[in-house]
Amino acid sequence: MKLYEKYRPRSLSEMVAQDSACARVRVMIERGALGGNAYAITGGSGTGKTTLAWIMARELAEEWNITEFDAIDCTPARIAEIEAGMAYAGMGDKRGRAWIVNEFHTMSGAAVGKWLTVLERLPEHAIVIFTSTVDGVEAFGESKRDAKPFLSRCVWLNLAQRGLADGFALAAQRIAQAEGLDGKPLERYKRLVQDKGNNMRAELQFIESGGMLD
């Protein structure tokens, strides 16, 4: 198993250097208000978007009731299937159902139009989480459809992309030490974070290849 998968956070407390977004999610969870909403999580590659999406989804649903797919495959027909599935609670101790749609800025205008009606009436046991590497999504894909009506139906969580060096470096060093792959001082890990553009996945791939050994 790749290091970035082995050490992927599974709770809000394990998330690294994303305190603001995690605090907002924690409030929603404590209020029992996580379900019945759509979320748009934006941020750079490797900063924790999909990880946070899965943590949120698992709060509401069992893993077999969580579906993840890319927005390029998000057709009106598929959205209609999702809408139909929302009529039923999930199976298991957690009765929720969750959908994670990655790189939502690539959706077609027709898909966006379908979501506009679906997102207005999400049942309390359902959650839809959209992720994107584009911070300020203004329009969708080739259709150039205005993103404002869609985003107004989502809770926007923008992950930090600055001030990550210390937190990411400490986390990377701990993982390297646990795996017997550490041979550099903390300052070298901070430079690694900068070199990899705050992309934790890329940092762990470098460590896994022996890049931090003497």
Coordinates of C-alpha atoms in Angstrom, one line a residue:
M1 CA 0.0 0.0 0.0
K2 CA 1.3 3.4 -0.9
L3 CA 2.3 5.6 2.0
Y4 CA -0.3 8.3 1.1
E5 CA -3.0 5.7 1.3
K6 CA -1.7 4.0 4.4
Y7 CA -1.4 7.2 6.3
R8 CA -4.5 9.0 4.9
P9 CA -6.3 10.7 7.8
R10 CA -9.6 9.0 8.8
S11 CA -10.8 11.7 11.3
L12 CA -10.9 15.4 11.6
S13 CA -8.3 15.3 14.4
E14 CA -5.9 13.6 12.0
M15 CA -6.1 16.2 9.3
V16 CA -3.0 18.3 8.9
A17 CA -2.9 22.1 8.8
Q18 CA -6.5 22.6 7.8
D19 CA -7.9 23.8 11.1
S20 CA -10.4 26.3 9.7
A21 CA -12.2 24.0 7.4
C22 CA -12.2 21.2 9.9
A23 CA -13.6 23.5 12.6
R24 CA -16.5 24.4 10.3
V25 CA -17.2 20.7 9.6
R26 CA -17.0 19.9 13.3
V27 CA -19.7 22.5 14.0
M28 CA -22.0 20.9 11.4
I29 CA -21.4 17.5 12.9
E30 CA -22.0 18.6 16.5
R31 CA -25.3 20.4 15.4
G32 CA -26.4 17.2 13.6
A33 CA -26.6 19.3 10.5
L34 CA -24.1 17.6 8.2
G35 CA -26.6 15.7 6.2
G36 CA -29.1 17.3 3.8
N37 CA -26.4 19.6 2.4
A38 CA -24.1 19.8 -0.5
Y39 CA -20.5 20.9 0.0
A40 CA -17.9 22.4 -2.4
I41 CA -14.3 21.7 -1.2
T42 CA -11.6 23.6 -3.1
G43 CA -7.8 23.6 -2.7
G44 CA -4.6 22.6 -4.3
S45 CA -3.6 19.0 -5.2
G46 CA -2.5 17.0 -2.2
T47 CA -3.9 19.4 0.4
G48 CA -6.6 17.1 1.7
K49 CA -9.8 17.7 -0.4
T50 CA -10.8 14.1 -1.1
T51 CA -9.6 13.0 2.4
L52 CA -11.9 15.6 4.0
A53 CA -14.7 14.6 1.8
W54 CA -14.4 10.9 2.9
I55 CA -14.2 11.9 6.5
M56 CA -17.4 13.8 6.2
A57 CA -19.1 11.1 4.2
R58 CA -18.2 8.4 6.8
E59 CA -19.8 10.5 9.5
L60 CA -23.1 10.0 7.8
A61 CA -22.8 6.7 5.8
E62 CA -21.2 3.3 5.9
E63 CA -18.5 2.9 3.3
W64 CA -20.6 0.8 1.0
N65 CA -23.1 3.6 0.8
I66 CA -20.5 6.1 -0.3
T67 CA -19.9 6.6 -4.1
E68 CA -17.0 8.6 -5.5
F69 CA -16.6 9.5 -9.2
D70 CA -15.2 12.1 -11.5
A71 CA -17.3 15.1 -12.6
I72 CA -16.4 14.3 -16.3
D73 CA -18.7 11.3 -15.9
C74 CA -21.4 13.3 -14.2
T75 CA -24.2 13.2 -16.8
P76 CA -27.8 14.3 -16.3
A77 CA -28.9 10.6 -16.5
R78 CA -26.4 9.7 -13.7
I79 CA -27.6 12.6 -11.6
A80 CA -31.2 11.3 -12.1
E81 CA -30.1 7.9 -10.8
I82 CA -28.5 9.6 -7.7
E83 CA -31.7 11.5 -7.1
A84 CA -33.7 8.3 -7.2
G85 CA -31.3 6.6 -4.8
M86 CA -31.7 9.5 -2.3
A87 CA -35.2 8.3 -1.7
Y88 CA -33.9 5.4 0.3
A89 CA -31.8 5.5 3.5
G90 CA -28.5 3.5 3.5
M91 CA -28.1 0.0 5.0
G92 CA -26.1 -0.4 8.2
D93 CA -25.7 1.3 11.5
K94 CA -25.3 4.7 9.7
R95 CA -28.4 5.2 7.6
G96 CA -26.9 8.0 5.4
R97 CA -25.9 7.9 1.8
A98 CA -23.1 10.0 0.3
W99 CA -21.7 11.0 -3.1
I100 CA -18.3 12.5 -3.8
V101 CA -17.8 14.3 -7.2
N102 CA -14.2 15.2 -8.0
E103 CA -13.1 18.2 -10.1
F104 CA -16.6 19.6 -10.3
H105 CA -15.5 22.6 -12.3
T106 CA -15.4 20.2 -15.4
M107 CA -19.1 19.4 -15.3
S108 CA -21.2 20.1 -18.4
G109 CA -23.8 22.8 -18.5
A110 CA -26.5 20.1 -18.7
A111 CA -25.2 18.4 -15.6
V112 CA -25.0 21.6 -13.6
G113 CA -28.6 22.4 -14.6
K114 CA -29.8 19.0 -13.3
W115 CA -27.9 19.5 -10.0
L116 CA -29.6 22.9 -9.5
T117 CA -32.9 21.2 -8.8
V118 CA -31.6 18.1 -7.1
L119 CA -29.5 20.1 -4.5
E120 CA -32.5 22.2 -3.4
R121 CA -34.3 19.2 -1.9
L122 CA -31.6 16.9 -0.4
P123 CA -33.1 14.5 2.3
E124 CA -31.5 14.7 5.7
H125 CA -29.8 11.3 5.2
A126 CA -28.0 12.4 2.0
I127 CA -24.9 14.4 1.4
V128 CA -23.2 15.4 -1.8
I129 CA -19.6 16.6 -1.7
F130 CA -18.0 18.3 -4.7
T131 CA -14.2 18.8 -4.9
S132 CA -12.1 20.9 -7.2
T133 CA -8.5 22.1 -7.5
V134 CA -9.8 25.4 -8.8
D135 CA -10.3 27.9 -5.9
G136 CA -12.5 30.5 -7.5
V137 CA -14.8 28.5 -9.8
E138 CA -16.6 31.1 -11.9
A139 CA -17.8 28.9 -14.8
F140 CA -18.1 25.3 -15.8
G141 CA -16.0 23.5 -18.4
E142 CA -16.5 24.2 -22.1
S143 CA -20.1 25.4 -21.5
K144 CA -18.9 28.4 -19.5
R145 CA -22.1 28.2 -17.5
D146 CA -22.1 30.7 -14.6
A147 CA -21.1 28.8 -11.4
K148 CA -22.8 31.2 -8.9
P149 CA -26.3 29.6 -8.8
F150 CA -24.6 26.2 -8.3
L151 CA -22.2 27.3 -5.6
S152 CA -25.1 29.2 -3.8
R153 CA -26.5 25.7 -3.1
C154 CA -23.3 24.4 -1.5
V155 CA -21.4 25.0 1.7
W156 CA -18.0 26.2 0.5
L157 CA -14.9 24.9 2.3
N158 CA -11.7 26.4 0.9
L159 CA -8.6 24.5 2.1
A160 CA -5.6 26.5 3.1
Q161 CA -2.7 26.5 0.6
R162 CA -0.4 28.8 2.6
G163 CA 1.2 28.3 6.0
L164 CA 1.3 24.5 5.5
A165 CA 5.1 24.0 5.7
D166 CA 5.4 23.3 9.4
G167 CA 2.4 21.0 9.8
F168 CA 3.1 19.1 6.6
A169 CA 6.8 18.8 7.4
L170 CA 6.2 17.4 10.9
A171 CA 3.6 14.9 9.5
A172 CA 5.9 13.8 6.7
Q173 CA 8.8 13.3 9.1
R174 CA 6.7 11.2 11.5
I175 CA 5.6 9.0 8.7
A176 CA 9.2 8.7 7.4
Q177 CA 10.4 7.7 10.9
A178 CA 7.6 5.2 11.3
E179 CA 8.6 3.6 8.0
G180 CA 12.4 3.6 8.6
L181 CA 12.8 6.1 5.8
D182 CA 14.0 9.1 7.7
G183 CA 17.6 10.5 7.6
K184 CA 17.1 14.2 7.3
P185 CA 16.5 17.1 9.8
L186 CA 13.1 18.8 10.0
E187 CA 14.3 21.8 7.9
R188 CA 14.9 19.4 5.0
Y189 CA 11.3 18.3 5.2
K190 CA 10.1 21.9 5.2
R191 CA 12.1 22.4 1.9
L192 CA 10.5 19.2 0.6
V193 CA 7.0 20.7 1.3
Q194 CA 7.9 23.8 -0.6
D195 CA 9.5 21.9 -3.5
K196 CA 6.4 19.8 -3.9
G197 CA 4.0 22.8 -3.8
N198 CA 2.3 21.7 -0.5
N199 CA 1.2 18.4 -2.1
M200 CA 1.4 15.8 0.7
R201 CA 0.8 13.0 -1.7
A202 CA 3.9 14.0 -3.7
E203 CA 5.9 14.4 -0.6
L204 CA 5.1 10.9 0.6
Q205 CA 5.9 9.5 -2.8
F206 CA 9.3 11.1 -2.6
I207 CA 9.9 9.7 0.9
E208 CA 8.7 6.3 -0.2
S209 CA 11.3 6.2 -2.9
G210 CA 14.1 6.8 -0.3
G211 CA 14.5 10.5 -1.0
M212 CA 15.0 11.4 2.7
L213 CA 17.5 8.7 3.6
D214 CA 21.2 9.6 4.1

